[in-house]
Coordinates of C-alpha atoms in Angstrom, one line a residue:
X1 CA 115.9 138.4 38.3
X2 CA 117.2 135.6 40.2
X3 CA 114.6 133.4 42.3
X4 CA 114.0 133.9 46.2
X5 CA 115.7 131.7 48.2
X6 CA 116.6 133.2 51.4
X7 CA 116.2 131.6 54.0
X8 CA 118.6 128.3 53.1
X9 CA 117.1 126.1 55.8
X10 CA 117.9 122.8 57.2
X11 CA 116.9 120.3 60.2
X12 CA 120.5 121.1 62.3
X13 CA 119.2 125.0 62.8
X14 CA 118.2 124.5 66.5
X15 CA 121.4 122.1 67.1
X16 CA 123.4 124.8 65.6
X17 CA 122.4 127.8 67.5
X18 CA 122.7 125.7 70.7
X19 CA 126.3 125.4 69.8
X20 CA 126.9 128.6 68.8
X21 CA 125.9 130.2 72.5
X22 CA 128.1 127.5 74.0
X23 CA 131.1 128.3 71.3
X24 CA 130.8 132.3 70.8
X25 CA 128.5 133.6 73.7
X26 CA 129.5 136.2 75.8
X27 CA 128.5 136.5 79.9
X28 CA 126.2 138.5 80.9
X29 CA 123.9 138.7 83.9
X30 CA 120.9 140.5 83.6
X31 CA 118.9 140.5 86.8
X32 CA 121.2 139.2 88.6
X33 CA 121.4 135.3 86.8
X34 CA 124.3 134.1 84.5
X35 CA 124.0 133.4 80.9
X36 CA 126.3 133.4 78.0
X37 CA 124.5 135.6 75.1
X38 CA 124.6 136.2 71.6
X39 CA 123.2 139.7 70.3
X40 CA 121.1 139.9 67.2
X41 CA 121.0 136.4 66.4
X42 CA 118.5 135.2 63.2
X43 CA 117.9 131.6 62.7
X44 CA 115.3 130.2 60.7
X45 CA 113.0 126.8 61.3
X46 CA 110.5 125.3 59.0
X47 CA 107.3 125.9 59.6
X48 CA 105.8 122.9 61.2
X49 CA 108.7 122.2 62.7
X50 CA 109.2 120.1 66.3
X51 CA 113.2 121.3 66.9
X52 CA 115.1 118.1 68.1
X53 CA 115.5 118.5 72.1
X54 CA 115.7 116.3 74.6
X55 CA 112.6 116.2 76.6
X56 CA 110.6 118.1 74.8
X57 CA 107.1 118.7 75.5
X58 CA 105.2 118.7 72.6
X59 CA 101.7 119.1 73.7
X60 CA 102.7 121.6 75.3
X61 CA 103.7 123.4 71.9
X62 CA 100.8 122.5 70.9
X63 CA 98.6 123.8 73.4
X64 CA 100.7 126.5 72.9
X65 CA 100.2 126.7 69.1
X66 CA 96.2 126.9 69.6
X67 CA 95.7 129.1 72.1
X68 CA 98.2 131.6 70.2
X69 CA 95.2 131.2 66.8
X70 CA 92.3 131.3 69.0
X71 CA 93.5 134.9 70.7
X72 CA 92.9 133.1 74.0
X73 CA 94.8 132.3 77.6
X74 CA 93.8 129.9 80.3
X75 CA 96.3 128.1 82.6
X76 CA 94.1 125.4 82.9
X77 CA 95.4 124.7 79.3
X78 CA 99.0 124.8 80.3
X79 CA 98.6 122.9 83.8
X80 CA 96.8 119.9 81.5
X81 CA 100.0 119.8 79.1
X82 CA 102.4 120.0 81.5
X83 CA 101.1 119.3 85.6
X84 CA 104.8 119.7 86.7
X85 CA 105.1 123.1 84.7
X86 CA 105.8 126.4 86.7
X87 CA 103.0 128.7 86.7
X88 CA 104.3 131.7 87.8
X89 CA 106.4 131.5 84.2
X90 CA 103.4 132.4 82.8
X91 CA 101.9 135.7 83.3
X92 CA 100.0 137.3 81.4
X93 CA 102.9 139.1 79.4
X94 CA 103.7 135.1 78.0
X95 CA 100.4 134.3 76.5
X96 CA 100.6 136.3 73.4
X97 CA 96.6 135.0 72.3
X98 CA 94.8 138.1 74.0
X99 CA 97.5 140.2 72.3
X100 CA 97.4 139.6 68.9
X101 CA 93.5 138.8 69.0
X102 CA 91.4 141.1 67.0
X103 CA 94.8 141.9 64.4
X104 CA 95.0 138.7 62.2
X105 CA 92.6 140.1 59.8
X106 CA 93.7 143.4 59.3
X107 CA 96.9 140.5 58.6
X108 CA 95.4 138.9 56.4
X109 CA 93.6 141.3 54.2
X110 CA 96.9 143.2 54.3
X111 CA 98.3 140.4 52.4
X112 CA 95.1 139.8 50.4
X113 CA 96.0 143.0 49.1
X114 CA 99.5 142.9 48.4
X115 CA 101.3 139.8 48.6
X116 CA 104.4 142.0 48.6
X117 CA 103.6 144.1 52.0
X118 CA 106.1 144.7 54.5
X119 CA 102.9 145.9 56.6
X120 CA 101.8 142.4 57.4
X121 CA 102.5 142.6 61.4
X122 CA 100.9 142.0 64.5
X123 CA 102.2 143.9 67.2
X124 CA 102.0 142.3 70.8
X125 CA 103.9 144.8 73.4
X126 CA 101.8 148.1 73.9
X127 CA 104.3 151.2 74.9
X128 CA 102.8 150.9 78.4
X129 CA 104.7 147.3 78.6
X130 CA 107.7 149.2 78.4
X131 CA 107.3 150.5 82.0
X132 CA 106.5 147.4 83.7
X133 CA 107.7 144.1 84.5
X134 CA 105.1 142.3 82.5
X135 CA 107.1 143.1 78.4
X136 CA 106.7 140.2 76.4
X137 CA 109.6 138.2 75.3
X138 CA 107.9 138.2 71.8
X139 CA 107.2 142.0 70.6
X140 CA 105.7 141.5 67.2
X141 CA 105.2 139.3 64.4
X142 CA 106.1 140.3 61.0
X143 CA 104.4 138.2 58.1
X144 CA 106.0 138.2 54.4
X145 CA 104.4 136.3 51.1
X146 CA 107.5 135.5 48.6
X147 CA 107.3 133.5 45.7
X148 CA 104.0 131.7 46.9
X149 CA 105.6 130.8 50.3
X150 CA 105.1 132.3 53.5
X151 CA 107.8 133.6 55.5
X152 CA 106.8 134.1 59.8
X153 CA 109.3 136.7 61.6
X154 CA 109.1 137.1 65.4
X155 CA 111.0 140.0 66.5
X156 CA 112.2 139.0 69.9
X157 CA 113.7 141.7 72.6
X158 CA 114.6 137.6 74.9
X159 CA 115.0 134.1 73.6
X160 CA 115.9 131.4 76.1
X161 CA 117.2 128.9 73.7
X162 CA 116.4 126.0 76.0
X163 CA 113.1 126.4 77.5
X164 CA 111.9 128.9 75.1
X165 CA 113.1 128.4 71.3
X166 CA 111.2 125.0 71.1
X167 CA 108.4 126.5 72.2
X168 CA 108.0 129.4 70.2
X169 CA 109.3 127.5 67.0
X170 CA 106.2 124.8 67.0
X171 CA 103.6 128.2 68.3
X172 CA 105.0 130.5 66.0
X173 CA 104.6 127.2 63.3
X174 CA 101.2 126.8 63.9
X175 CA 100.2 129.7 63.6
X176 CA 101.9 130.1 60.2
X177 CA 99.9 127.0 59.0
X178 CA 96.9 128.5 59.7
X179 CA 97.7 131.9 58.0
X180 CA 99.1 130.3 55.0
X181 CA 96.2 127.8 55.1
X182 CA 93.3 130.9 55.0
X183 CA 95.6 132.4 52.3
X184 CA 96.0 129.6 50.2
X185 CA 99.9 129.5 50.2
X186 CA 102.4 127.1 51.4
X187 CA 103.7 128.1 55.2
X188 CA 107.4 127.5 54.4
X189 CA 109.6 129.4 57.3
X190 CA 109.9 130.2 60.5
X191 CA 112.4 132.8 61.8
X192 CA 113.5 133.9 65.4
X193 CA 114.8 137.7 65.3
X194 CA 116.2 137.4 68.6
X195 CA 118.0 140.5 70.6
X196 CA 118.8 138.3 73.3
X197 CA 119.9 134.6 72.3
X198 CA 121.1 133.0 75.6
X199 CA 121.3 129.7 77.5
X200 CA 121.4 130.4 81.3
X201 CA 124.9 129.1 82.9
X202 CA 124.6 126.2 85.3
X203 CA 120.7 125.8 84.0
X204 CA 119.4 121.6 83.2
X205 CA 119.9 121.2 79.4
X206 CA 121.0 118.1 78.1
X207 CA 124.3 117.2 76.4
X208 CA 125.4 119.4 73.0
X209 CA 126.3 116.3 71.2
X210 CA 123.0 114.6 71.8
X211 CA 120.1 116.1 69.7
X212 CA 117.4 113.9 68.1
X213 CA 116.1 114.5 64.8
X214 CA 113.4 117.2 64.1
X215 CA 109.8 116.6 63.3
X216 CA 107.2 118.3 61.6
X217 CA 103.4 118.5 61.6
X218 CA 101.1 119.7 59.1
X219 CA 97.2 120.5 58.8
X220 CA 94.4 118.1 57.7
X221 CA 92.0 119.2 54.7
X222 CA 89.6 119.2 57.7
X223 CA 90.8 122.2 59.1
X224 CA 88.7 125.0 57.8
X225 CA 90.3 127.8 55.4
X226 CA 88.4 130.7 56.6
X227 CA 89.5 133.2 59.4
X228 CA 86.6 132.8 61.7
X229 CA 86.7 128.9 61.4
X230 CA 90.5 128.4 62.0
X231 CA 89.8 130.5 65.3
X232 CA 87.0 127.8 66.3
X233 CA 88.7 124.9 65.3
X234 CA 91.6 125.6 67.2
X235 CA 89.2 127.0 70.7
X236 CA 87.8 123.4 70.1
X237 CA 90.8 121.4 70.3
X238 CA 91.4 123.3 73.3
X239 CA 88.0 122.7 74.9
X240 CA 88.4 119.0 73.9
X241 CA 92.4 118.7 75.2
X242 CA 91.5 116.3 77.0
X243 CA 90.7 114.1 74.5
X244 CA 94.1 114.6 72.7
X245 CA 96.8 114.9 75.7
X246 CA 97.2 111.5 76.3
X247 CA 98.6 110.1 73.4
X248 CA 96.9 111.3 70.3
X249 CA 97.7 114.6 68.2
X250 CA 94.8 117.7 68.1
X251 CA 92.3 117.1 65.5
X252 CA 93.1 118.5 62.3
X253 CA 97.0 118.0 63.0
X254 CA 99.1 115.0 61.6
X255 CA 103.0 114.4 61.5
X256 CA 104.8 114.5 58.2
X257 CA 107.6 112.5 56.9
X258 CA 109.4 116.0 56.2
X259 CA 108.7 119.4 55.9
X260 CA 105.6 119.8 53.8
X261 CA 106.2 116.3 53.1
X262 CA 103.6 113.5 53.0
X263 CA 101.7 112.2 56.2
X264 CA 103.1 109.6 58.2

């Protein structure tokens, strides 16, 4: 039997995608604003990784990241990363916490059980989303053990690859860190299942031939391995984000010279 090895990944997957829209997207306009789209596009990150785009805000991600583990929401948490963000960008379909809160450990025993499953998913639109304006972008996440490594899907029905694929790569990471962390297994990929992979025409996004290098974070042995803890370490950074926004990283985080490489 030959060894798993898909996904091939590399540090130019976010650069790449971004130039794919641009090359091979096709116009659309749903509600009424421009983009150019590509349909049923897969690309796969590291987990832990910080996608190279200019401007980022990565304490944002962060923020991001935590809330998504603890299962919680607040805008206060958002308005402290970012003051200058748009609030109204955030209803309650985008913070996917409350959603998936209450399913990561039918998860994790599900993988506990057999490291094989295809049953390993945490399901964030209901069938009453489907009637209203408030469906999440993100509609589940799909959780796969191969070879030792863990493998994050999100199954996406929108991905804006601008303001949103950064995002959702370094939140999607986290929480893969912590997953992999409580199951004892290295969080190796990140993928984006996206039906909708667009950049919005005429939208502020900063030149294709200018993308800085990716970064990637990792978790401290201080970060507790059990379910419950996880959940409280990250509602503590989140309490404490003031501490952290400044200048510093959340506790229990630290950057790496590579994926799952060695701290900084």
């Amino acid at each position: 039997m030959t060894e798993y090895s898909y996904p091939l990944l590399h540090n130019r997957t976010y650069k790449n995608l971004r130039h794919e829209i641009a090359r091979a997207g096709r116009k659309s306009a749903p509600r009424d604003l421009p983009i150019l789209e590509l349909l049923g596009k897969v690309a796969w990150f590291y987990a832990g990784e910080v996608v190279g785009r200019v401007g980022l805000n990565s304490k944002l991600g962060f923020t991001e990241g935590l809330a998504l583990v603890a299962g919680l929401a607040d805008e206060s948490w958002i308005k402290a990363a970012a003051p200058s963000v748009d609030l109204s960008l955030y209803g309650s379909f985008a913070y996917y916490g409350p959603m998936a809160a209450g399913q990561y450990e039918g998860v994790l025993d599900e993988l506990r059980r057999d490291p094989n499953s295809r049953r390993a998913v945490i399901v964030l639109a209901g069938s009453n989303d489907l009637t209203s304006t408030g469906l999440p972008c993100t509609l589940a996440l799909q959780f796969f053990i191969r070879n030792g490594d863990l493998y994050t899907l999100a199954h996406m029905r929108s991905s804006d690859s601008v303001l949103g694929v950064p995002y959702d790569v370094m939140q999607f990471g986290m929480l893969a860190l912590c997953v992999a962390r409580v199951l004892r297994v290295r969080a190796f990929a990140v993928g984006l299942s996206m039906g909708s992979s667009h950049t919005y025409i005429g939208a502020r996004s900063e030149d294709l031939h200018s993308f800085p290098e990716s970064k990637y974070f990792g978790l401290m042995d201080s970060v507790p391995t059990d379910w419950p803890g996880v959940v409280g370490w990250a509602k503590g950074n989140l309490d404490q984000q003031a501490g952290w926004l400044p200048s510093r990283l959340p506790d229990g985080v630290v950057m790496l010279r590579g994926p799952g490489g060695r701290h900084l």
